[in-house]
Coordinates of C-alpha atoms and ligand atoms in Angstrom, one line a residue:
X1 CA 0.0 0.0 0.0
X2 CA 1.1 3.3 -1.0
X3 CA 0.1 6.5 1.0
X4 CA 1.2 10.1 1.8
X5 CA -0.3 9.5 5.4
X6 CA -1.1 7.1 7.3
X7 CA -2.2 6.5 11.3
X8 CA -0.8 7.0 13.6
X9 CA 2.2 8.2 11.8
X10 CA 1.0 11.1 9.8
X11 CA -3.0 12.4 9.4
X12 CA -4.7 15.4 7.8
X13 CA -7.7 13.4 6.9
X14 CA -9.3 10.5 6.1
X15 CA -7.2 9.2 4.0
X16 CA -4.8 8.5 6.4
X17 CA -7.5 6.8 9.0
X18 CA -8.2 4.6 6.0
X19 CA -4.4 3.0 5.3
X20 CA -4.2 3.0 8.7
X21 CA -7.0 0.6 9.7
X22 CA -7.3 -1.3 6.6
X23 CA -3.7 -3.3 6.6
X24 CA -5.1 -4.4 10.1
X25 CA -8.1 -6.9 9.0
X26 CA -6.5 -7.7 5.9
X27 CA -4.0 -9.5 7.7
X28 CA -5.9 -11.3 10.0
X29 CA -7.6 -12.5 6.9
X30 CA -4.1 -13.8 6.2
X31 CA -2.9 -11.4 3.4
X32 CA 0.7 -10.0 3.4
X33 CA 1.0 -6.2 3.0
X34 CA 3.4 -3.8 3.4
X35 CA 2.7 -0.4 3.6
X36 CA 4.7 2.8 1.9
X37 CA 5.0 6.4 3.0
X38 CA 7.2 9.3 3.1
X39 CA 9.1 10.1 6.6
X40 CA 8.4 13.5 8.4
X41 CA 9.0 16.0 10.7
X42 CA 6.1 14.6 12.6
X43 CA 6.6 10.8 12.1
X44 CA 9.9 11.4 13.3
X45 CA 8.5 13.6 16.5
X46 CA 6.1 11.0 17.2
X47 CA 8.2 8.8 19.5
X48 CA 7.8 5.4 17.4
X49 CA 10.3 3.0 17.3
X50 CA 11.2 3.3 14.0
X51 CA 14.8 1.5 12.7
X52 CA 16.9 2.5 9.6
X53 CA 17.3 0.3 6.9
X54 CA 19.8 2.8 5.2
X55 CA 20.3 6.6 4.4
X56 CA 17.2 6.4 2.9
X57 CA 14.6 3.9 4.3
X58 CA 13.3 3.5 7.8
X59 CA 11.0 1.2 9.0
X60 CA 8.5 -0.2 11.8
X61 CA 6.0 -2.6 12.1
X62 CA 2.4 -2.4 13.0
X63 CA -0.5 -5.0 13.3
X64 CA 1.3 -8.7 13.9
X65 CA 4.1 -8.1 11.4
X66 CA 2.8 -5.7 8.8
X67 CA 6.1 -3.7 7.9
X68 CA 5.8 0.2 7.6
X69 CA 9.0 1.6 4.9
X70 CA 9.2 5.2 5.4
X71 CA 10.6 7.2 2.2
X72 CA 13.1 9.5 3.9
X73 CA 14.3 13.0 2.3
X74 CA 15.3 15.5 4.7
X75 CA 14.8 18.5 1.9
X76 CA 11.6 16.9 0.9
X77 CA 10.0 15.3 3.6
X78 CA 11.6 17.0 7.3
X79 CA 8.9 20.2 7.0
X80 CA 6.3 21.0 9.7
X81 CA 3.4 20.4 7.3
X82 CA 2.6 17.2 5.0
X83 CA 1.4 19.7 1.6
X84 CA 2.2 22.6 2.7
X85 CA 1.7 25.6 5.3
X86 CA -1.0 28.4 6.3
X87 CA 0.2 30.2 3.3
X88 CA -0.8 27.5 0.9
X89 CA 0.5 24.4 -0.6
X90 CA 4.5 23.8 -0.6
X91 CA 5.6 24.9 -4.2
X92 CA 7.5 21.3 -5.1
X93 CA 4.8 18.9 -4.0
X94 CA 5.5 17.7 -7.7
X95 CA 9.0 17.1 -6.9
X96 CA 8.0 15.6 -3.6
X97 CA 5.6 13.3 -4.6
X98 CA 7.0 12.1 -7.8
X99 CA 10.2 11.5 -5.6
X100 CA 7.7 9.3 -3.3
X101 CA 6.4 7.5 -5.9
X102 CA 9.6 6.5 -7.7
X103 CA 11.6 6.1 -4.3
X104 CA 8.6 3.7 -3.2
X105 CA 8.8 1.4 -6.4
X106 CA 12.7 1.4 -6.2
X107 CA 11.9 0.1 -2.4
X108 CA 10.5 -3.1 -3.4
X109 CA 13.1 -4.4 -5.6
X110 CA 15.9 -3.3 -2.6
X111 CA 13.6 -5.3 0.1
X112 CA 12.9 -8.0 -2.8
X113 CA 9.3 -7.8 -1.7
X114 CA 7.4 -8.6 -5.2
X115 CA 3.6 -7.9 -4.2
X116 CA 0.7 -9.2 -6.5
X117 CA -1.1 -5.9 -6.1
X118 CA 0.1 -2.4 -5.6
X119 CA -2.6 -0.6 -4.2
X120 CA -2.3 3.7 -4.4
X121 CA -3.9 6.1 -2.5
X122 CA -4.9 9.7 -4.2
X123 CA -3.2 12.2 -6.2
X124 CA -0.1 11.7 -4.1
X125 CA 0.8 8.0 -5.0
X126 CA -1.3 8.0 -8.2
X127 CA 2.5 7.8 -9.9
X128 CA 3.3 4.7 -8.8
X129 CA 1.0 3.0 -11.8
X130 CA 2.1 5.7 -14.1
X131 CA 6.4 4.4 -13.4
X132 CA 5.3 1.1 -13.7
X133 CA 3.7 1.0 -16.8
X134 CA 6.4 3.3 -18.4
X135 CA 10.0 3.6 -16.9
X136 CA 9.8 0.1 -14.9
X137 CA 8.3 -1.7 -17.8
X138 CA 11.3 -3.5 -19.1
X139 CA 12.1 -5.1 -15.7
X140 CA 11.4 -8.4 -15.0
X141 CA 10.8 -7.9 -11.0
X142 CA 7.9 -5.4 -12.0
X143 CA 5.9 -8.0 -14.4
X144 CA 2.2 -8.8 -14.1
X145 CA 1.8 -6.5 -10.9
X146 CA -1.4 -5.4 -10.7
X147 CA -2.8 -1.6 -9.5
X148 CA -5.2 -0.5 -7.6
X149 CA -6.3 3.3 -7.2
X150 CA -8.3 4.7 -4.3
X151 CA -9.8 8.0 -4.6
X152 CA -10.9 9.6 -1.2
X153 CA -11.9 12.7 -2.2
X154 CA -11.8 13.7 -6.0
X155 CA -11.4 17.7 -5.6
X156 CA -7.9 16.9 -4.4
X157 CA -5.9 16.1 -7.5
X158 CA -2.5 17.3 -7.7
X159 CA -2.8 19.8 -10.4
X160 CA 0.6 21.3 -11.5
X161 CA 1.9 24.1 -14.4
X162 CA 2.8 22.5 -17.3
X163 CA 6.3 23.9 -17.2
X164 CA 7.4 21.3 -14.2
X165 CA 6.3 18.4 -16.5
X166 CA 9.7 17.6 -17.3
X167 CA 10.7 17.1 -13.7
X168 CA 8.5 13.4 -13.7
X169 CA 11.2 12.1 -15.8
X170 CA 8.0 10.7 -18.2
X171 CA 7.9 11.5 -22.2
X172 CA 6.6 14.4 -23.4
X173 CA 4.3 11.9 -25.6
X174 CA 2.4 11.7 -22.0
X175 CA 1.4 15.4 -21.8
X176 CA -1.8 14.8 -23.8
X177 CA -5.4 14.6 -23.3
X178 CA -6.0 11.1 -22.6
X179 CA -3.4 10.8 -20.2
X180 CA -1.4 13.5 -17.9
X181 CA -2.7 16.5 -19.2
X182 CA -5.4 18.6 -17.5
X183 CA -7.1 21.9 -19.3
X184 CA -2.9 22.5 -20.1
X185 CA -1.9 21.1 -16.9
X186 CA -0.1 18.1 -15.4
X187 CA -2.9 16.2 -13.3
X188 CA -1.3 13.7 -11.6
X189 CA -4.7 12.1 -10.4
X190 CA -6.1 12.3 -13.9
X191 CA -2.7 10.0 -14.6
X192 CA -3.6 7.6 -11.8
X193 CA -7.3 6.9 -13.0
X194 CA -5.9 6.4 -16.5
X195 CA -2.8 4.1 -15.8
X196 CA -4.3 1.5 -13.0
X197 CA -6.0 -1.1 -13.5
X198 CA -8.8 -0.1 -11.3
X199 CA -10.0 2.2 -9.6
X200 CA -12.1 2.7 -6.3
X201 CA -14.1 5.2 -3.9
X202 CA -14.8 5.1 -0.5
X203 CA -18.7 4.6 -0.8
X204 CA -20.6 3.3 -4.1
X205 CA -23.0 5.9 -4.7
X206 CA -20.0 8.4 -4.5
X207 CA -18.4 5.9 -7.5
X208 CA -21.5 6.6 -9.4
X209 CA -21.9 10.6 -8.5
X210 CA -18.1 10.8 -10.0
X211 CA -19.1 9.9 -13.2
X212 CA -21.3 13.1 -13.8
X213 CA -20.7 16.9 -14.2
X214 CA -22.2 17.6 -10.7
X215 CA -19.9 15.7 -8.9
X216 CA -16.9 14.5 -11.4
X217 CA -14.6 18.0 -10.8
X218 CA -13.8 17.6 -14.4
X219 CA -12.6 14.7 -14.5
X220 CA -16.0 13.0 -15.1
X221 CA -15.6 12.2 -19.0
X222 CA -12.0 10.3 -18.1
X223 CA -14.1 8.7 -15.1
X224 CA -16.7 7.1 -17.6
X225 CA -14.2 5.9 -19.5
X226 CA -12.9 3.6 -17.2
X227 CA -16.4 2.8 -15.2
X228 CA -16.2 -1.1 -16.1
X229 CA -13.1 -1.0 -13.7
X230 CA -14.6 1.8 -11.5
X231 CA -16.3 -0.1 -8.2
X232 CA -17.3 1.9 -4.9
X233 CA -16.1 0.3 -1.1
X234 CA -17.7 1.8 1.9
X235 CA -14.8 2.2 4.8
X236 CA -15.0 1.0 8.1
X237 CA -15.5 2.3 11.3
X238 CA -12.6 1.5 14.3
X239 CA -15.2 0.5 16.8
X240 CA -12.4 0.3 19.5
X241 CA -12.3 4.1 19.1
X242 CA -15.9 4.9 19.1
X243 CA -17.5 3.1 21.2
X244 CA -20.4 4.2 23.9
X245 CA -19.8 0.8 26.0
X246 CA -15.7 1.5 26.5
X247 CA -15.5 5.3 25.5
X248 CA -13.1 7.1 28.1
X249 CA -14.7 10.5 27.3
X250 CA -17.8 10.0 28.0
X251 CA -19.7 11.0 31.6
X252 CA -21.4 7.4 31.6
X253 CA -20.8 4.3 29.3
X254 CA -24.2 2.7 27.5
X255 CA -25.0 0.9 24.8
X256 CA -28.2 -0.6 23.0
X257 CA -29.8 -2.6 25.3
X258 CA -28.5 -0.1 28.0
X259 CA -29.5 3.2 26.4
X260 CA -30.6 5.1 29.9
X261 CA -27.2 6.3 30.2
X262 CA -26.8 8.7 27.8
X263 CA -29.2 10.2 29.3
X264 CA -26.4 11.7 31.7
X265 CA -24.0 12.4 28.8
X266 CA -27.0 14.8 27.8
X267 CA -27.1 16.8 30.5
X268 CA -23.1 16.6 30.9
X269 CA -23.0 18.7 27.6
X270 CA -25.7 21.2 28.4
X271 CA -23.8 21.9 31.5
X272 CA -20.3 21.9 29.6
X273 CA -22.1 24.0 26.8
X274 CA -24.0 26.1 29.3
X275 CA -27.4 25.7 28.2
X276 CA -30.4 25.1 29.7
X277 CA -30.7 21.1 30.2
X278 CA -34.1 20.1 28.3
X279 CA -35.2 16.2 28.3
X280 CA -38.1 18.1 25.8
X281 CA -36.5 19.3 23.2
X282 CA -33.9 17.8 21.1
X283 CA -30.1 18.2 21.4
X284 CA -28.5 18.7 17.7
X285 CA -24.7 18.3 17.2
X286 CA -22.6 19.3 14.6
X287 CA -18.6 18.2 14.3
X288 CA -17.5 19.0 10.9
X289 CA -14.6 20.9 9.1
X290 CA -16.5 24.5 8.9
X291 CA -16.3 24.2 4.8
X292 CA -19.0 24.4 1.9
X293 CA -18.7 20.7 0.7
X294 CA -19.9 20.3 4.8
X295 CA -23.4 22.1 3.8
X296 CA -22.4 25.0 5.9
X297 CA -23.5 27.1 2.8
X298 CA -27.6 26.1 3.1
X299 CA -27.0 25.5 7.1
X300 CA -25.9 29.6 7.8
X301 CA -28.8 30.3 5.3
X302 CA -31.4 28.5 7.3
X303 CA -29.5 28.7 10.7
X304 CA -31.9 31.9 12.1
X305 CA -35.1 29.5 11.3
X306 CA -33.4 26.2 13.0
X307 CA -32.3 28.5 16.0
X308 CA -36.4 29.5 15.9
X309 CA -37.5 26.1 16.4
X310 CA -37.9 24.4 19.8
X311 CA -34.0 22.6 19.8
X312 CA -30.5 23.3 20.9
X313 CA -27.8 22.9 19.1
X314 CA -23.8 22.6 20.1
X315 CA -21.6 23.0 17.0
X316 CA -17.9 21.6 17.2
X317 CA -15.5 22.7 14.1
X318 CA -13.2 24.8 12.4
X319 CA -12.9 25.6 8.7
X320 CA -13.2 28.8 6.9
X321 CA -13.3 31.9 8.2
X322 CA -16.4 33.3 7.1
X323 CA -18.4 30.3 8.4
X324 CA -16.4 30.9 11.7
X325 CA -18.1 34.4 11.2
X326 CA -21.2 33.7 10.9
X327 CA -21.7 31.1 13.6
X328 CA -20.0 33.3 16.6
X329 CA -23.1 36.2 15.9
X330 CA -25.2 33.8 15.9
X331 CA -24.1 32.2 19.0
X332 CA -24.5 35.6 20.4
X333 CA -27.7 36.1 19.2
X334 CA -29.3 33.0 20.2
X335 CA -27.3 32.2 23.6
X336 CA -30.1 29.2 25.2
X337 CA -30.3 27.6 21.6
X338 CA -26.7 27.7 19.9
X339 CA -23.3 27.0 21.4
X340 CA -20.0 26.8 19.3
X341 CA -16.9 25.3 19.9
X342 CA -14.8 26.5 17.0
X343 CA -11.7 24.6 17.8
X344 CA -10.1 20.8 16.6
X345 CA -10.6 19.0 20.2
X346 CA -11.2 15.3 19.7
X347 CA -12.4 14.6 23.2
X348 CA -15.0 17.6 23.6
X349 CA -16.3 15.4 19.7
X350 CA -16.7 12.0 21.8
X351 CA -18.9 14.2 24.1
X352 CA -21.0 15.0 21.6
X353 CA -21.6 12.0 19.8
X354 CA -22.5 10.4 23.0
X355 CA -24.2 13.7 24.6
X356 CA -26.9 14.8 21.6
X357 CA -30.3 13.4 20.4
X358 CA -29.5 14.4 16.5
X359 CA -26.5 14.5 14.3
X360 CA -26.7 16.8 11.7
X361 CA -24.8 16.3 8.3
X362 CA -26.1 18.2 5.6
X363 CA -22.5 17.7 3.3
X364 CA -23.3 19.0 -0.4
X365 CA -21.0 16.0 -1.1
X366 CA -19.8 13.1 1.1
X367 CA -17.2 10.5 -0.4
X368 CA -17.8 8.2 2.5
X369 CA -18.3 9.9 6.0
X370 CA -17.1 9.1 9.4
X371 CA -19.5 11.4 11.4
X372 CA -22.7 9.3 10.6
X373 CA -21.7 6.3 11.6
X374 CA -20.0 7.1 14.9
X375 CA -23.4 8.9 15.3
X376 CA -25.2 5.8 14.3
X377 CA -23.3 3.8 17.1
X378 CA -23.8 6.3 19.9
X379 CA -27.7 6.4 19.3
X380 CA -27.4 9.9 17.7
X381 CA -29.8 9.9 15.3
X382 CA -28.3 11.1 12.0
X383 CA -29.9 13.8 9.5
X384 CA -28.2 14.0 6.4
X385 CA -28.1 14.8 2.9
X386 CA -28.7 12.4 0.6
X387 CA -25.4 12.3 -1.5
X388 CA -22.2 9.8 -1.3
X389 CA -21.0 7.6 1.6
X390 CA -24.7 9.4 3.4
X391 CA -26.9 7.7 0.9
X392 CA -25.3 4.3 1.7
X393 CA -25.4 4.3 5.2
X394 CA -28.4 5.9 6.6
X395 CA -31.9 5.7 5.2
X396 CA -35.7 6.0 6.8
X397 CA -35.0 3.3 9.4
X398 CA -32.1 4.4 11.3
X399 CA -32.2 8.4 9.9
X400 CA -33.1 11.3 8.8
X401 CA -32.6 11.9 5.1
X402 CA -33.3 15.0 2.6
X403 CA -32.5 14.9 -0.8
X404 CA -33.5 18.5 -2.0
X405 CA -29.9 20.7 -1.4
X406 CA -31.8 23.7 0.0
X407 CA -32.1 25.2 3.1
X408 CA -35.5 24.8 2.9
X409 CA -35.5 21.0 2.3
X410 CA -33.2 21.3 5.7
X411 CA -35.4 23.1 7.7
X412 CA -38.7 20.9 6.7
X413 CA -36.3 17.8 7.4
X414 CA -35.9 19.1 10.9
X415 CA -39.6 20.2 11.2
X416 CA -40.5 17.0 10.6
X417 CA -37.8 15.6 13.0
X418 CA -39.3 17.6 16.0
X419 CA -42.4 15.6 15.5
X420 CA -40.9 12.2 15.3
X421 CA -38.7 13.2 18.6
X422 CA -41.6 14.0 20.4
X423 CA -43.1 10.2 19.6
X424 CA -40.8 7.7 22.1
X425 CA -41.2 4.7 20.6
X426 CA -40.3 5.7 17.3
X427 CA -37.4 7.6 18.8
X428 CA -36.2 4.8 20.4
X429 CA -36.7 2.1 17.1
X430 CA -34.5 5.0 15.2
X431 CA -31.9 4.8 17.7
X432 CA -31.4 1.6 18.4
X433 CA -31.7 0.5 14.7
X434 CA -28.6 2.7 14.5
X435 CA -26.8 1.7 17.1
X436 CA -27.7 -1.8 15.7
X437 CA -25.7 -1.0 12.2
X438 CA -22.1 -2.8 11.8
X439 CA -19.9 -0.8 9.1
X440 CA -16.6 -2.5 10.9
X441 CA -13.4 -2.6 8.7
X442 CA -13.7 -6.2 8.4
X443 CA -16.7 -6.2 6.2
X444 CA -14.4 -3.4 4.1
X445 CA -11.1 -5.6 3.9
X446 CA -13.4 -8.5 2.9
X447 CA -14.6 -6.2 -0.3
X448 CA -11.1 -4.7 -1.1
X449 CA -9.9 -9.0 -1.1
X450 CA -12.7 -9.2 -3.5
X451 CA -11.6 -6.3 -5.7
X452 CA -7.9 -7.7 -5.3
X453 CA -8.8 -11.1 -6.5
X454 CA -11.0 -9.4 -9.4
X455 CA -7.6 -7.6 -10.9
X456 CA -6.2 -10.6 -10.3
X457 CA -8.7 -12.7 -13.0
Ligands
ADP1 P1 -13.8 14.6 6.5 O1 -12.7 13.6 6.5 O2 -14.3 15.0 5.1 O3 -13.5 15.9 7.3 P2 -15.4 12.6 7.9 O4 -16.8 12.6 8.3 O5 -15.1 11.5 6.9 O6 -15.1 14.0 7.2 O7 -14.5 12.6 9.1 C1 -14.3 13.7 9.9 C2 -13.7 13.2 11.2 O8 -13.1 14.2 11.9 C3 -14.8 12.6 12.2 O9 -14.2 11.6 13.0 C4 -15.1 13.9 13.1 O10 -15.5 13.5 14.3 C5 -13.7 14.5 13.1 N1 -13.7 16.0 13.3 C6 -14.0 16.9 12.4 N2 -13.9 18.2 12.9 C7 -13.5 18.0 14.2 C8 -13.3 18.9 15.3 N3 -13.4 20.2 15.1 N4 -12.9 18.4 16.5 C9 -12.8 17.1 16.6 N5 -13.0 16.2 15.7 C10 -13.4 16.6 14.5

């Protein structure tokens, strides 16, 4: 496996939560994997025990005996961020990356590890497929290995000017339409769908909403292209980290068929969030990057009406700037309805899985989602948009679901919420049909074997 970041050794997002959890199940289902990334500031920070192989090559184990190779590159790799800074991306992630990607492929021929499958990870490791087809194709160790591309979130893509094309070490022949070149640019994930030999998302209706003009970032027509070897795998959930039964966070542990304690975790958070504790009225919480795709576009619109209605709600994020704005005069305005957190705290999140009534996800897209499903498991009734990794995992029987983007279709999702709340029984069926739900990362490394196996036909 080939990854920019992985856990615990390096996260911005989910991609990293994903290579970190998924080696795990596949070797207890007796694959062998290894897994590739670069070596940072962080990683080196971190405390692991982490051995050199040479110069070049450190490396650690995790799981039983899954090896970990970190790419090292002191100029490259030894910064403070993994893309870049406050200011913006790092100006020779090309260089970077491309170095990653050759440097990884190298790796295996050192270590004599000849896998069956090399399986990429976004925009950053999307070269790996392109340097085997092309400057590794002559070479004997490299013949009849099969690639798999994962795509976590297609607005990232590693777009580059046209001028550092050269620096790939790839023929000019490649800078064309149908394979590295983007609207005159180099787009290194454009390169990665076109030279694997599949590709996958992290949820199946987001592999379908790719393939369109909504949803594809331009890179929809090169997506429908390759859609008989374009499949969609949900990711799992690491129920040892979010669990109600075992969570450390939490005032009082509970789970489905003890569900009276969260009752406690309720009134922990109104206290925490200083609002008035009401068993009446619903508690709505919101953890989310503060960003557009997270629906924070319809939810400022139609935040005044939601603060109208008879809930509370305890927001927990940080994002962009105006959103940060927006929610802080509304806080003001509406102190015994709204309370905002706009900070990164991952224990104050536990809290509020386990402490509200509603989860509210209204992403304009989702490629997967975490949020829902931890909210699923701590009885947190979601309410979503339906759109991506949201459509897959929540529907009438363990949700709330709109499918108009509007603030409108948000507010009358939430009206009609209120009136379910008010009704136990079906309160309770919601909830515990929720907590009910297994999206463990077994069930996912069982579909990636069966996507493996498929290249391998
Ligand atoms: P994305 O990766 O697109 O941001 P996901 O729903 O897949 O969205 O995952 C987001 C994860 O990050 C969830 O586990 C969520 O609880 C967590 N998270 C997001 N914002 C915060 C925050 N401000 N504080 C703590 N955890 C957060």
């Amino acid at each position: 496996m080939f990854a920019s970041e992985v856990v615990p050794f390096a996260k911005t997002g989910g991609l990293a939560d994903v290579v970190g959890a998924l080696p795990l199940p596949l070797e207890r289902l007796k694959h062998e994997i290894i897994v590739i990334m670069p070596f940072y500031k962080k990683t080196k920070a971190a405390g692991f025990k982490i051995e050199d192989l040479n110069s070049k090559i450190s490396t650690t184990t995790i799981g039983k005996k899954i090896k970990v190779y970190f790419i090292k590159k002191e100029e490259f790799f030894n910064r403070p961020g993994l893309y870049g800074e406050k200011e913006g991306d790092f100006p020779d992630n090309l260089n970077r990356f491309s170095y990653f990607c050759r440097e990884a492929l190298k790796l295996l021929k050192e270590i004599e590890f000849r896998p069956q499958i090399l399986h990429c990870h976004d925009w950053q490791s999307s070269l790996v497929p392109v340097y085997l087809k092309t400057t590794a194709q002559g070479d004997e160790f490299y013949k009849g290995i099969k690639t798999l591309l994962t795509i976590h979130n297609l607005a990232y893509q590693g777009l580059f000017n046209k001028e550092e094309f050269p620096k790939l070490g790839l023929d000019w022949s490649l800078f064309n339409m149908e394979a590295l070149e983007f609207y005159g640019k180099v787009n290194l994930l454009k390169a990665g769908i076109v030279f694997s030999d599949a590709i996958n998302t992290v949820s199946p209706t987001y592999a379908k909403e790719i393939q369109t003009k909504e949803f594809g970032c331009g890179l929809e027509g090169v997506l429908i292209r390759r859609r008989d070897n374009l499949f969609g795998i949900l990711n799992g959930l690491d129920y040892q980290l979010w669990n109600p039964k075992t969570d450390k966070f939490i005032l009082k542990n509970y789970d489905k068929d003890n569900i009276e304690g969260k009752v406690k975790n309720k009134e922990a958070l109104c206290k925490l969030s200083k609002l008035p504790s009401r068993s009446d009225i619903p508690l709505l919480g919101i953890v989310s990057r503060l960003t557009q795709q997270k629906g924070f576009d319809i939810l400022s619109e139609a935040m005044e009406e939601i603060c109208s209605l008879p809930l509370q709600l305890v927001i927990l994020g940080t994002g962009e700037l105006n959103y940060h704005r927006i929610l802080e005069r509304l806080a003001r305005k509406f102190p015994k309805k709204l309370r905002t957190f706009l900070k990164f705290d991952n224990v104050l999140a536990h809290k509020i899985y386990a402490g509200c009534d509603i989860f509210l996800m209204p992403s304009k897209y989702e490629p997967c989602g975490l949020g829902q499903m931890i909210s699923l498991k701590y009885g947190t009734i979601p309410l979503v948009f339906k759109t991506g990794g949201l459509t897959d995992t929540i529907d009438k029987k363990n949700g709330f679901i709109f499918d108009q983007y509007s603030p409108s279709a948000l507010v009358a999702k939430i009206k009609e919420m209120l009136l379910v709340f008010k009704d136990k029984n079906r309160r309770l069926s919601l909830m515990k049909r929720g907590m009910g739900c297994n999206f463990s990362w077994t069930t996912a490394a069982r579909n990636y074997i069966g996507l493996y196996h498929h290249l391998l036909k």
